[in-house]
Each structure stands twice: as C-alpha cells, then as structure tokens.
Short mmCIF file of C-alpha atoms in Angstrom, two decimals:
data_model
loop_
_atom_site.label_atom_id
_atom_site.label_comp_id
_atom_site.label_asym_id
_atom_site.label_seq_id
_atom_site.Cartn_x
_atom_site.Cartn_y
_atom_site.Cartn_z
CA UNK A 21 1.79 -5.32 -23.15
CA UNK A 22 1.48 -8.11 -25.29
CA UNK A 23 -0.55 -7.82 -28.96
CA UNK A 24 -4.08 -8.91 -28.54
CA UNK A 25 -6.59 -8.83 -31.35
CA UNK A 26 -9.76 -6.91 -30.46
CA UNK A 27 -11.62 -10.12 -31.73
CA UNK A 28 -9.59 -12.24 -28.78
CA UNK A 29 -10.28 -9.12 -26.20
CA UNK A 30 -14.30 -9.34 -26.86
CA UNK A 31 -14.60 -13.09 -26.38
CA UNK A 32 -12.38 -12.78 -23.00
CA UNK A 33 -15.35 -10.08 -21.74
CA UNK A 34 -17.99 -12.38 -22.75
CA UNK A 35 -18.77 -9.76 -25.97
CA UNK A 36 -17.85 -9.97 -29.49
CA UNK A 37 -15.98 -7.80 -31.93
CA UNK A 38 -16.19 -7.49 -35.89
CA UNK A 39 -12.57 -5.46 -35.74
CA UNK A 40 -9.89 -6.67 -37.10
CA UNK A 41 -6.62 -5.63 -36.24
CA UNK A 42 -4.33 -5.85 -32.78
CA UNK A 43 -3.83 -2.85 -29.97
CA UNK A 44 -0.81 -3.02 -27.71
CA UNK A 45 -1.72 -0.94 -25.11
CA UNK A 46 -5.31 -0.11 -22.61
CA UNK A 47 -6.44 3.17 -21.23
CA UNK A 48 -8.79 4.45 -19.03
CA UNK A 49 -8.26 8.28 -19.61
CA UNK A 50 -8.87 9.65 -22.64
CA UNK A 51 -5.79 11.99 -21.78
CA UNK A 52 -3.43 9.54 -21.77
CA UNK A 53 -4.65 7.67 -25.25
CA UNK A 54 -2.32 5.83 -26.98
CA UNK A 55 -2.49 5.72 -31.43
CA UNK A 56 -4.26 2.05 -31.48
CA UNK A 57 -4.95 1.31 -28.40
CA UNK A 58 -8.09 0.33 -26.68
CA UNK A 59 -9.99 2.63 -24.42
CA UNK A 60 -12.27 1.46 -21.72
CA UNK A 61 -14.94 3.35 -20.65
CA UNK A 62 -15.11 3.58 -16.96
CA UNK A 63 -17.94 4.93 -15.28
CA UNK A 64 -17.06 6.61 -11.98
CA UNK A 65 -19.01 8.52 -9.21
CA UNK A 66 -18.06 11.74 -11.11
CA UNK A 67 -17.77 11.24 -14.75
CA UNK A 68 -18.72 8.14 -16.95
CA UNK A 69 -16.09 7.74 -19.50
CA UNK A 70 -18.84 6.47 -21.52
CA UNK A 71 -19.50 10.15 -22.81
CA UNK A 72 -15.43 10.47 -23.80
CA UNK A 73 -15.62 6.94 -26.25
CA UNK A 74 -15.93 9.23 -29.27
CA UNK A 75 -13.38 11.68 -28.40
CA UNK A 76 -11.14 8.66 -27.33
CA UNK A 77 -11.48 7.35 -31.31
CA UNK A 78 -10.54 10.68 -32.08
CA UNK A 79 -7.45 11.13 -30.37
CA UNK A 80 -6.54 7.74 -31.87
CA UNK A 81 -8.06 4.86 -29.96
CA UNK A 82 -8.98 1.83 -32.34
CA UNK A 83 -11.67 0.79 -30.54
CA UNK A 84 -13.68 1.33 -27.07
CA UNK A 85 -15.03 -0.68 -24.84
CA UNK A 86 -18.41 0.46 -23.60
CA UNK A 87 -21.74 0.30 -21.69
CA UNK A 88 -24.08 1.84 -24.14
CA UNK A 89 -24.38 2.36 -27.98
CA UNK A 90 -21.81 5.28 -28.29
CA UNK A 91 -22.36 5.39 -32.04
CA UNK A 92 -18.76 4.09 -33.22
CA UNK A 93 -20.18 0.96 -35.02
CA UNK A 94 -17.56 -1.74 -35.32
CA UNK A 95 -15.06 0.28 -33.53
CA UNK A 96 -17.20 -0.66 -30.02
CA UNK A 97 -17.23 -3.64 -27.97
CA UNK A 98 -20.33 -3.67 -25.76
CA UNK A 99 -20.50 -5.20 -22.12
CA UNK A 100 -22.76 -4.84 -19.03
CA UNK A 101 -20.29 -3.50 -16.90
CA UNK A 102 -17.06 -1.97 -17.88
CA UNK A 103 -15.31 -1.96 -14.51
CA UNK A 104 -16.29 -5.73 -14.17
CA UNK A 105 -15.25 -6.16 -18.02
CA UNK A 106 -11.49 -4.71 -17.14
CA UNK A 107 -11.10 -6.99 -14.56
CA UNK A 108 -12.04 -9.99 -16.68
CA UNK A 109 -9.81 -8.70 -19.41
CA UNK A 110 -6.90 -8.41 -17.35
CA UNK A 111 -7.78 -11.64 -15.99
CA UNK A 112 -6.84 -13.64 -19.12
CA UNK A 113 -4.49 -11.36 -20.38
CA UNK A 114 -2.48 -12.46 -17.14
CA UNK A 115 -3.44 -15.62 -17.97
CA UNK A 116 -0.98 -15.88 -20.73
CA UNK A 117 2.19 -15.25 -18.43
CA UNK A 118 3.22 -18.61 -16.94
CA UNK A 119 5.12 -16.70 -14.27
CA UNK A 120 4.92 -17.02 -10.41
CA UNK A 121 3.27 -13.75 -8.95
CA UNK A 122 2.42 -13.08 -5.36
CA UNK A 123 -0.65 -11.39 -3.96
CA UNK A 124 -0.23 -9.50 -0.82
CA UNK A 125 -3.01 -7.73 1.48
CA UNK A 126 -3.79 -6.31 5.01
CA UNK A 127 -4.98 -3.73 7.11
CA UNK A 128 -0.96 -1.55 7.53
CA UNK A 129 2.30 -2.14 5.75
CA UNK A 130 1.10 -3.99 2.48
CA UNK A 131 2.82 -1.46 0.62
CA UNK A 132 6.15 -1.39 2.05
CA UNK A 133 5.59 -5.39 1.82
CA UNK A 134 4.74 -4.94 -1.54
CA UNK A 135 8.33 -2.94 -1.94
CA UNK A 136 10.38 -4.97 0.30
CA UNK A 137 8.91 -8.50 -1.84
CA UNK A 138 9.75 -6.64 -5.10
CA UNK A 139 13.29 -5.95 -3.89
CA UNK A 140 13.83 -9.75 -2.60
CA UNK A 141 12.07 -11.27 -5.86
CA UNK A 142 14.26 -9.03 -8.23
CA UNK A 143 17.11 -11.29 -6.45
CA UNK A 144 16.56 -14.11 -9.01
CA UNK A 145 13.44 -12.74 -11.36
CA UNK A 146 12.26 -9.88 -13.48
CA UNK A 147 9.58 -8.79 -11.34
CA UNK A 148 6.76 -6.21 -11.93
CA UNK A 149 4.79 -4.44 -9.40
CA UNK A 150 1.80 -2.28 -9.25
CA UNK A 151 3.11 1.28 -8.88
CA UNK A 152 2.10 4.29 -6.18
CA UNK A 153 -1.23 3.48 -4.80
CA UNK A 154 -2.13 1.34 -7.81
CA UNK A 155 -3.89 -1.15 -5.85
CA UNK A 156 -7.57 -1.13 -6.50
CA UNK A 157 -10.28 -2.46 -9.14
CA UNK A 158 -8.75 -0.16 -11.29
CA UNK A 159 -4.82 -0.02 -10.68
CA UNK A 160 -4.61 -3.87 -10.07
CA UNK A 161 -5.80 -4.76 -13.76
CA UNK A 162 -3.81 -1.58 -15.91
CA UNK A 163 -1.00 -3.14 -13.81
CA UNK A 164 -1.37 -6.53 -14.98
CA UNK A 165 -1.53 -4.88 -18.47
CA UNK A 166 2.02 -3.82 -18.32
CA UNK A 167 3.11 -7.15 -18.21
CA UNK A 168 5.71 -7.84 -20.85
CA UNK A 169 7.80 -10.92 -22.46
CA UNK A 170 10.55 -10.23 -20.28
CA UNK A 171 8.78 -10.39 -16.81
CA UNK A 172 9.43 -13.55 -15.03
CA UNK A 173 7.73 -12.55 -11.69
CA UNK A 174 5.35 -10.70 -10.11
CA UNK A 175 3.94 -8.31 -6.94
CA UNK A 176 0.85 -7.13 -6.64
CA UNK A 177 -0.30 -5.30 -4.20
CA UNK A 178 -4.80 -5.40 -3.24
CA UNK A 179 -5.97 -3.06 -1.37
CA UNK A 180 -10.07 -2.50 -0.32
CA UNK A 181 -12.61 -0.56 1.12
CA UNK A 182 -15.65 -3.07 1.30
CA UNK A 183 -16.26 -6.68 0.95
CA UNK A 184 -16.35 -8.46 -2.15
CA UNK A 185 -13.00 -6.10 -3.86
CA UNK A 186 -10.14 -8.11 -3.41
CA UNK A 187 -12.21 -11.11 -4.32
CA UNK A 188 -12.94 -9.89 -7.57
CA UNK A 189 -9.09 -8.41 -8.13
CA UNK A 190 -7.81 -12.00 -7.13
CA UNK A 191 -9.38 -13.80 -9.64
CA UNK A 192 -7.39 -11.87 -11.98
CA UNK A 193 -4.26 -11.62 -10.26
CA UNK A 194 -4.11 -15.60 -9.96
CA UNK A 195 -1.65 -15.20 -6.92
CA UNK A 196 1.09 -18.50 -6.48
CA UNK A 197 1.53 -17.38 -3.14
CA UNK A 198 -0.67 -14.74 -0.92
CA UNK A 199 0.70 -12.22 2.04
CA UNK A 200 -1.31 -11.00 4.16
CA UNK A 201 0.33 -8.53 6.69
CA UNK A 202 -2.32 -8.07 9.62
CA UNK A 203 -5.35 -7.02 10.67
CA UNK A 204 -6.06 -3.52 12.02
CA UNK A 205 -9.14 -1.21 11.48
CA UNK A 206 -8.40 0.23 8.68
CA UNK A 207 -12.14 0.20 6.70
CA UNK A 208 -13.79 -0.86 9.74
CA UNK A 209 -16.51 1.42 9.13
CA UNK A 210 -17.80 -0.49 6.35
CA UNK A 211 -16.90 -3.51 7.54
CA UNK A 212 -18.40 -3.48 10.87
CA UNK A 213 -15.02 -5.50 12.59
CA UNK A 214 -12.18 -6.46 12.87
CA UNK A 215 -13.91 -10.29 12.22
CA UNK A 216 -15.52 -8.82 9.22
CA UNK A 217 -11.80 -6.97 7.65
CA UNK A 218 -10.13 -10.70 8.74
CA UNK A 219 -12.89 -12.04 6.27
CA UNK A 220 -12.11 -9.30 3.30
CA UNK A 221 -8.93 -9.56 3.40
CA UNK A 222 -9.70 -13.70 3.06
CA UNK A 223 -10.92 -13.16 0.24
CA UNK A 224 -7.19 -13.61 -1.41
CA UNK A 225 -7.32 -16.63 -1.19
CA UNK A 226 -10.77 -17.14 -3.72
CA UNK A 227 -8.21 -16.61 -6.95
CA UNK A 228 -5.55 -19.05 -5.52
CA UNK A 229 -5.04 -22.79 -6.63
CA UNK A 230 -5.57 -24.92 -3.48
CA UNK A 231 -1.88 -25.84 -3.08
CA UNK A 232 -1.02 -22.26 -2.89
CA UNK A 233 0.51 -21.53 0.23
CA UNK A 234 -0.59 -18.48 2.34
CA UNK A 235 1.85 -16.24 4.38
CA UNK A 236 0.84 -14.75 7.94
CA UNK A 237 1.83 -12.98 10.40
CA UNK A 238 1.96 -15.25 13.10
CA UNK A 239 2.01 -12.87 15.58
CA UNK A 240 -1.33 -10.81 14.23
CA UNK A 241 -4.14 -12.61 16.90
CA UNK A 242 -6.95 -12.78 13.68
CA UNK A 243 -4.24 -14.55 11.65
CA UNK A 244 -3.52 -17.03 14.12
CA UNK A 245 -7.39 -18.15 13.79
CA UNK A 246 -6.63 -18.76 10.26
CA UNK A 247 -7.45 -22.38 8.55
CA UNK A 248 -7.45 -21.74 5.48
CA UNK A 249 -8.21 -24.77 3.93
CA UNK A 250 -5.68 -27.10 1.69
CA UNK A 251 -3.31 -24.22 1.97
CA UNK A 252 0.29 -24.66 3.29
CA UNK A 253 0.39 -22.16 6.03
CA UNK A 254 3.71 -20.07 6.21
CA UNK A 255 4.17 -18.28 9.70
CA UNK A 256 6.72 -15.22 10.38
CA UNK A 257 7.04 -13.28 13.40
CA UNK A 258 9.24 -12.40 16.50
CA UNK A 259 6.98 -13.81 19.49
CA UNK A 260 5.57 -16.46 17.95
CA UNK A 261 7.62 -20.26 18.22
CA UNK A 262 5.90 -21.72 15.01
CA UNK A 263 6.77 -19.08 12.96
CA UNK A 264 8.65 -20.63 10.34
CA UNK A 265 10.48 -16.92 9.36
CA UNK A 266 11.18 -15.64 12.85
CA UNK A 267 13.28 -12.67 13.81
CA UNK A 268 15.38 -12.24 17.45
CA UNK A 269 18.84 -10.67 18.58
CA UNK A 270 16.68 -7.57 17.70
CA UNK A 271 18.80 -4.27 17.97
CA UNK A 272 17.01 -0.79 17.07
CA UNK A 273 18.84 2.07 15.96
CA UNK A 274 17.64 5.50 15.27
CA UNK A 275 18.77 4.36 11.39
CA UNK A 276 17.84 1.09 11.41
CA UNK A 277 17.41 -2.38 12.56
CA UNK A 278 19.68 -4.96 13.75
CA UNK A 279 18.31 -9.11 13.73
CA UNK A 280 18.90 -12.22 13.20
CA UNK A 281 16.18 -14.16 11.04
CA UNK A 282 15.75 -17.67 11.81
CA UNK A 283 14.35 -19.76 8.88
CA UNK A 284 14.81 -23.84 8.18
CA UNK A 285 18.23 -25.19 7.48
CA UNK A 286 19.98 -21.83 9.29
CA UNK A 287 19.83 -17.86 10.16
CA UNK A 288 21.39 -15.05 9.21
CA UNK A 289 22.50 -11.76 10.60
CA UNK A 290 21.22 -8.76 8.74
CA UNK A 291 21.64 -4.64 9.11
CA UNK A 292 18.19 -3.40 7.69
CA UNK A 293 18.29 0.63 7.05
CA UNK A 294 14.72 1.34 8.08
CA UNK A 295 13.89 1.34 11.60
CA UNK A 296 11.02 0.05 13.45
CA UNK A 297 9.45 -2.99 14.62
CA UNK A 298 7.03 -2.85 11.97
CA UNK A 299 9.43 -3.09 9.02
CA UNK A 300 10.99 -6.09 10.70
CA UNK A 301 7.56 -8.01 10.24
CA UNK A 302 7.69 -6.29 6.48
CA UNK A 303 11.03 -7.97 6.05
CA UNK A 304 10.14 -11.44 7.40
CA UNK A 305 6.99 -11.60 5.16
CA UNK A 306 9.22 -10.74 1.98
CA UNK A 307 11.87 -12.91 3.06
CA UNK A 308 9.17 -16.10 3.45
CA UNK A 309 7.81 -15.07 -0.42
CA UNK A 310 10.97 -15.20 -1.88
CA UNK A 311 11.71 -18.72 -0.10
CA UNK A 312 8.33 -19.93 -1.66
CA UNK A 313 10.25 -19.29 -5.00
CA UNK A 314 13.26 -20.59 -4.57
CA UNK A 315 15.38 -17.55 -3.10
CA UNK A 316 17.62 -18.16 -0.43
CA UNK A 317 16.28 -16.38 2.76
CA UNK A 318 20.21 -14.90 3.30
CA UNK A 319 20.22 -13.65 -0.39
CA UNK A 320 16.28 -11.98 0.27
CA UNK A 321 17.86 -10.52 3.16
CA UNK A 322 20.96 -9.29 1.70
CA UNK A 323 18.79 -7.55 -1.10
CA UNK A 324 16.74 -5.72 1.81
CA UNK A 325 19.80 -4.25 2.65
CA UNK A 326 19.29 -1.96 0.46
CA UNK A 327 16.25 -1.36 0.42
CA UNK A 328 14.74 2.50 0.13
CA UNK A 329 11.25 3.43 1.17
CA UNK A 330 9.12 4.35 -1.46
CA UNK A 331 6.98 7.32 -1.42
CA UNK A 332 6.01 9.50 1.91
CA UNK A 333 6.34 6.12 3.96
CA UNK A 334 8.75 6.61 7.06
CA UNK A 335 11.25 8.19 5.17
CA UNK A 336 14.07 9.85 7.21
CA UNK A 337 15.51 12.90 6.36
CA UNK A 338 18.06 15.26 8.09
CA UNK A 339 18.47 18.53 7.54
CA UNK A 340 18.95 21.94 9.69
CA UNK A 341 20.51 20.13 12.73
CA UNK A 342 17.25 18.07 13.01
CA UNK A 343 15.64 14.37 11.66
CA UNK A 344 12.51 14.43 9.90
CA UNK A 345 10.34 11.46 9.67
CA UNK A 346 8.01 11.90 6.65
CA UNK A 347 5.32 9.73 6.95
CA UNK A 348 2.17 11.07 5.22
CA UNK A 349 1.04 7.85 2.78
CA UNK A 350 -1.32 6.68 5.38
CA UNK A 351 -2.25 6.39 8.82
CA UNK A 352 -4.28 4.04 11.23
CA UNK A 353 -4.05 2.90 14.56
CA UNK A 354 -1.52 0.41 14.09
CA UNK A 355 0.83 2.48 12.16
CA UNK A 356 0.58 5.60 14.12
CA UNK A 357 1.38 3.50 17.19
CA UNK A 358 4.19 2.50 15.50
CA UNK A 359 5.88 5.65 14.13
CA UNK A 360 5.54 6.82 17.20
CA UNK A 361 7.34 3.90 18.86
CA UNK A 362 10.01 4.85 15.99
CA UNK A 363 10.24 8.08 16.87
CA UNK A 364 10.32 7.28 20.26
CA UNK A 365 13.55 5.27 20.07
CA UNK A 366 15.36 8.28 18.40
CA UNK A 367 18.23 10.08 20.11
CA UNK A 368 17.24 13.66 19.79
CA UNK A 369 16.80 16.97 22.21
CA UNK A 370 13.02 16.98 21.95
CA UNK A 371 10.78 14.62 20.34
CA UNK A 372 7.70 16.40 18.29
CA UNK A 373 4.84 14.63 16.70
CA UNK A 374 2.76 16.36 13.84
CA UNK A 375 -0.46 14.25 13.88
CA UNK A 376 -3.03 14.59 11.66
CA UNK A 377 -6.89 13.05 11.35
CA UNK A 378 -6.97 9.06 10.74
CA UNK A 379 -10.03 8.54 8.02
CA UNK A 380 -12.74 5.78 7.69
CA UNK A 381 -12.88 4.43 11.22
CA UNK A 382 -16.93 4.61 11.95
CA UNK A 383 -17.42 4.70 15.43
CA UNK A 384 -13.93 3.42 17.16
CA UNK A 385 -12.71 6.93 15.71
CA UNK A 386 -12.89 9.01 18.90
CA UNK A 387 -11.38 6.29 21.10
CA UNK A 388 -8.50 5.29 18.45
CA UNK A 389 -7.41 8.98 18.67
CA UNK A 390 -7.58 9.35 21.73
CA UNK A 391 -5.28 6.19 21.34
CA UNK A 392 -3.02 7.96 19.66
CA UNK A 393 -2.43 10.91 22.45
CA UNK A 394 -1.94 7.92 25.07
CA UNK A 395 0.91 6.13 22.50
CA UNK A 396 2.64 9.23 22.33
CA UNK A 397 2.89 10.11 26.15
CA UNK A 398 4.14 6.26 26.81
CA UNK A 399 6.71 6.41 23.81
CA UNK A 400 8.02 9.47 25.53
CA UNK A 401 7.53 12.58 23.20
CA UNK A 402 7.47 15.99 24.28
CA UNK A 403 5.47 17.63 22.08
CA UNK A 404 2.10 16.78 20.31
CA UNK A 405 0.86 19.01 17.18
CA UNK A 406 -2.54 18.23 15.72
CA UNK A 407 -4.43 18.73 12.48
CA UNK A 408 -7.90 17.61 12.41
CA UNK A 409 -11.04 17.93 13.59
CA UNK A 410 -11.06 14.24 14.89
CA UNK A 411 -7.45 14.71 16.20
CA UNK A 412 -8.60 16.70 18.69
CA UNK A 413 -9.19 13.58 20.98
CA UNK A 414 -5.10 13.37 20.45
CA UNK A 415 -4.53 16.24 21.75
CA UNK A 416 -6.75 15.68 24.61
CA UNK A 417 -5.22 12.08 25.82
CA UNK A 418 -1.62 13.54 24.93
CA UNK A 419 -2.49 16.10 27.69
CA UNK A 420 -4.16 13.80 30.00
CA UNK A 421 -1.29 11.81 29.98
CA UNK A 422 1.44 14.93 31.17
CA UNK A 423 2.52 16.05 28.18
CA UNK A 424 3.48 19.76 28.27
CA UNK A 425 3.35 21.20 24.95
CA UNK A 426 0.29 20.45 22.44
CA UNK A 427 -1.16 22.44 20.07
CA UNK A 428 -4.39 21.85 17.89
CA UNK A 429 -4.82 23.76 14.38
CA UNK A 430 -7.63 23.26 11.87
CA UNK A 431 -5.50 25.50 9.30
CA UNK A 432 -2.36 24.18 7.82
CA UNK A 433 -0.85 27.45 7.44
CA UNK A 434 -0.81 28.81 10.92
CA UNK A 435 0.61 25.07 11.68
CA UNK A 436 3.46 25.59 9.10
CA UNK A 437 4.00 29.01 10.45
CA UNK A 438 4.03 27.74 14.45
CA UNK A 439 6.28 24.45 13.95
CA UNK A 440 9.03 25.87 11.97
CA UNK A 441 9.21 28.93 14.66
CA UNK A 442 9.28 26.04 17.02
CA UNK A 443 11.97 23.85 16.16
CA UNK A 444 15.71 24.23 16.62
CA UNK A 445 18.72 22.01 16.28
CA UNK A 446 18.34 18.29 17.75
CA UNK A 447 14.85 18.15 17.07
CA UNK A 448 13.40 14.86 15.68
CA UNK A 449 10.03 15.32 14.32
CA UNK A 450 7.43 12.95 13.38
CA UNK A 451 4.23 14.19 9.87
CA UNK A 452 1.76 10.95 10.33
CA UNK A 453 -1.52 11.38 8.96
CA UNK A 454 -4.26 10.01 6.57
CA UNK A 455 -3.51 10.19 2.69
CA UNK A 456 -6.45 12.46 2.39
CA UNK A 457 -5.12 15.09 5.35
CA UNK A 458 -2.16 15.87 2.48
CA UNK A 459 0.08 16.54 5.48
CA UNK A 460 3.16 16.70 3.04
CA UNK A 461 1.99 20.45 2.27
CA UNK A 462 3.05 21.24 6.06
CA UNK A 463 6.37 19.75 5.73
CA UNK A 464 7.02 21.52 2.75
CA UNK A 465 6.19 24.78 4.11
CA UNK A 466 8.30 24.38 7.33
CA UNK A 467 11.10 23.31 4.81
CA UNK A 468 10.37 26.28 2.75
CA UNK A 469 10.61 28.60 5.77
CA UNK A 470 13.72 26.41 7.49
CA UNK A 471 15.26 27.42 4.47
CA UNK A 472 15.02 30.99 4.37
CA UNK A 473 16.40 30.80 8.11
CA UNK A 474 18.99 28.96 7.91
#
C-alpha cells in the first residue's frame, strides 16, 4: 500500500494522532504483523483484538488502532468502533486511486463473476481483486489496502449476511460500475425474502455516483423490477430481448460452452472452457463490465477463453477412468440446480451426485432440499449420496421421484469408504455442498483410496 502518516490515518477515522512517522502496511492479526505497520484491533464474537494491541507493539507494530485505553500512549489511535473505523480508513485510502473499479454482488456466482471480470479487465488494465472469500466488512477493506501505484483497475467482490453490510462496504469501495448477478435465497433467513435480499443486495448502489451504470441480469425476475434511479441500466441474458449483452447459438459440451454473444455494433463466436448455463450468465456480466470501460466485448471474450475456475468452484477433473466435478465453495438452491443440470449434460456410464446440507435458509430449508432430490431425478442422475442432517429431504424427493440408488450418511468417513467402493470407470460424479459441510475432505479421501486401487 501506499505511505500514510498515522497523523493523516487518525483524521480519516474521525480521531487524532500525536505520532509521527508513516506505516506501509495494516493488519488485523497480530500473527501476521508487519515491522511499522498499523494494527487494528478488531473485536470479534470470539476474541477482541483489543487485548493483543500491546503484544502487536511488541512484535513491531508502530501504532494500534483501538476501542479502549490499551496503555500504549501516543502509539494508540482511539475510535468508537474499530470495525466501522477500518471501513472508513479504507474508504479514503481508496480514495486516493483515481482508477475505475467495479462492485459486484448477488445471491450465486458473484465469485466466479468476480474471476471472470478480473480476467476481462486485465485485457487493457492492471486490475486487483479481493482474494478467496475476501468479501466481507473485513476482507473488502484489507483488500482495498493492497492497492498499489501500479493498479489501474479494480474488482471487488461484496458479499452479506444481513441488511445494512454491503451498504457500509460500498461506501468504501466507491464502485464506477456495479454487478449484480441474481437473486436466490441465499441469507433468506435473516432477510425474511427474496424482496428483502433484492433490497440488500441494492444497497450497491448507496456508494455509487448517480451516473454510474448498474449491470443486471435481465433474465433474474427481481432484477427486472429494478429502477434504480439516474442509473444507466445495462441488461445481459439469453431469454431476455432488451438485454443489451445477450447470448444464443448456445452449444453445451461436457467441457464447455459454445455461444454467440450479441452486444451493439456486432457478435462474436466464443468457445468458453467451463460448462453450464450458469457460467454463460457469468460471462455476459463480465463481458458488459469490461464494455463499460472501454474493452471490446470480442477481446473480453477472447480473454474468457482462458479462463480457469478458481478455488473448489465447478472444477473438472479426470482421473481413474472417471470426471469429477469439485464443487464444494458453496451451495444454494440456484447453484445446486445448476451443477446438477451440468452434470446432467455429461456423457458418462452413471451419473452420481454427492450432496451435502445447504446452510442459512430459515424455513424454505426443508422444501429447497427436497428441491434438490426433484432437480436431480429430472436432470437424469442415477445415483444420489447425501451428507446432512437437512439433506435428508434430498434423499427423500430423489427417491420419490424413481431414483434407484440413494444413500444418506451423517459420517464422512463411512461416505468416503462407500463411494470410492462404488465407483468404477465412466463414472461422472458431482461434491456440491455448503462451505461449512467441508465436503472437499470426502473427495480427498475417495482420491486417497482411488489411489491405492488403482
């Protein structure tokens, strides 16, 4: 990051600062200090780092910002509320960048759309993003932190859990242009509906200058409600006419996607090497950023050509005779329905989906599951395996619906042990669960034992 004086750092947070001297670099974890750095005390649900300011100093922070007298004189800046304070911080440190940088949110894909936008705005700019999951009230900000000189762009990604979030997070992010992907369930339990996440996720739009135009998914039926204000509304889809960004001549392929993109002034043809009807909305959104900033939509498109999924998102993998689709980052209605439509289209001797529990739903959980076991039966699998208390209702609809072979387990072991006995050559086989199910530690175990047998 860019030198700041701890003098200039108080007056941004509303405190003051008798320091002198610069730091270079912010932490929040006093095991990742940095010699003269600043160290912000963040209070969380099971630690306040408000009780680590001293032993920040000593491992050789300059100065700490805090919530209480920690007894470091000078070398504290005081503030109501650090978490609050970081985001203001970050806020006029971005400030300083006179560089375009687009926002993106919504309820399944913002990540891959985070990717996908990074990849098309690299075309012409030096473009940061946040990294990983680094998309809350405390990943947004250390992300605009690593801003630097040389970035010309950049992508950030807000996620949220409960009204009021990505309001705060956009009024340091200062997006040029806003994404938002769609509107699911995802949160709904603190939300109350689908009326109340289309309103969160609105919230983008309280950071933006009034001239900044807003991309949608014109085919989401919330987004289509949308009038949001002075802002230039930029449509993409595959069913809906106004979209501006709009995708037909669609040809799936168990490796990927086939389309041509219409856009103003042309189209182009494009090979995309993710499959999935999902990823083609992923695309169109990126494409339509890029545009905003003066990237030709066949250049954006010819960068997505290469583009790899990040992470434990859809990622294909063959090995053994069989095709493994690891996709363990996150899971909700929306994108269960459509890895399973992905898995679905593949050419394989048996199709097997390894489902685990979807998290914060409220009371649509039971029914959304049960979802789930219907999507699967229509998409054509042949075998269901659950993980999961609340994926139990899969299991139950996957039957309902005729298919032969499901399995529950509440222990990850005994699934390991009964999948990898169960699969043979031809296979295609589907891990889609919640972050916080940690399916990956199944698919590593039937790799581990795949291994041994092969």
């Amino acid at each position: 990051m860019k030198p700041m004086t701890f003098k200039e750092a108080a007056a941004a947070v509303g405190s003051q600062s008798e320091l002198e001297g610069r730091f270079a670099d912010i932490s929040t974890d006093t095991r990742k200090i940095i010699p003269d750095s600043l160290f912000i005390a963040i209070r969380g649900e099971n630690f306040d780092g408000n009780d680590f300011a001293a032993k920040a100093v000593e491992l050789g922070a300059s100065a700490v910002l805090c919530e209480r007298d920690c007894g470091l004189g000078e070398r504290q800046i005081l503030v109501k509320d650090t978490r609050a304070a970081l985001l203001e911080l970050a806020g006029y440190y971005r400030s300083l960048f006179k560089i375009p940088v687009v926002g993106i949110t919504g309820s399944v894909g913002k990540t891959t759309t985070k990717e996908m936008t990074h990849a098309v705005m690299s075309v012409k700019y030096n473009t940061l993003k946040n990294e990983g999951n680094l998309n809350n009230e405390i990943g947004v900000p250390l992300t605009l932190f690593k801003l630097e000189k040389s970035h010309e762009a950049a992508v950030i990604e807000m996620g949220m859990s409960g009204f009021g979030e990505i309001e705060r997070m956009t009024k340091a992010v200062r997006p040029d242009a806003a994404i938002i992907s769609n509107i699911g369930v995802s949160h709904i339990e603190k939300l109350g509906s689908r009326e109340g996440i289309l309103r969160a996720k609105l919230e983008i739009l309280q950071g933006m200058k009034s001239d900044a135009p807003v991309i949608l998914n014109g085919d989401d039926e919330m987004l289509v409600t949308v009038r949001p204000g002075a802002h230039p509304v930029i449509y993409y889809g595959i069913n809906n006419e106004n979209s501006m960004f709009k995708a037909f001549d669609i040809t799936s392929k168990e490796t990927g996607t086939d389309m041509t993109v219409g856009f103003s002034g042309g189209s182009a043809r494009v090979s995309l090497p993710f499959p999935g009807r999902h990823n083609i909305y992923n695309a169109l959104a990126a494409t339509a950023a890029g545009s905003v900033f003066g990237i030709d939509p066949a250049d954006a498109l010819k960068a997505l050509k290469n583009y790899v999924p990040a992470g434990m998102r859809q990622r294909i993998n063959k090995k053994y005779g069989m095709t493994f689709i690891e996709d363990c980052y996150n899971a909700s209605p929306d994108s269960q329905a459509a890895a399973l439509a992905v898995l679905g289209e593949m050419k394989a001797g048996r199709r097997i989906a390894v489902i685990g529990d979807m998290l914060e739903l409220g009371e649509v959980s039971p029914q959304a599951h049960y979802q789930v076991g219907v999507k699967a039966a229509e998409n054509g699998i042949d075998a269901v395996f659950t993980y999961g208390e609340r994926s139990l209702e899969t299991a139950k609809a996957a039957r309902e619906a005729g298919i032969a072979e499901v399995e529950s387990f509440s222990d990850k072991e005994e699934l390991s042990e009964t999948l990898a006995s169960y699969l043979k050559k031809d296979d295609a086989v589907l891990f889609k669960a919640s972050r916080g199910m940690k399916l990956e530690d199944v698919i590593y175990s039937v790799y581990s034992a795949l291994d041994k047998s092969n």
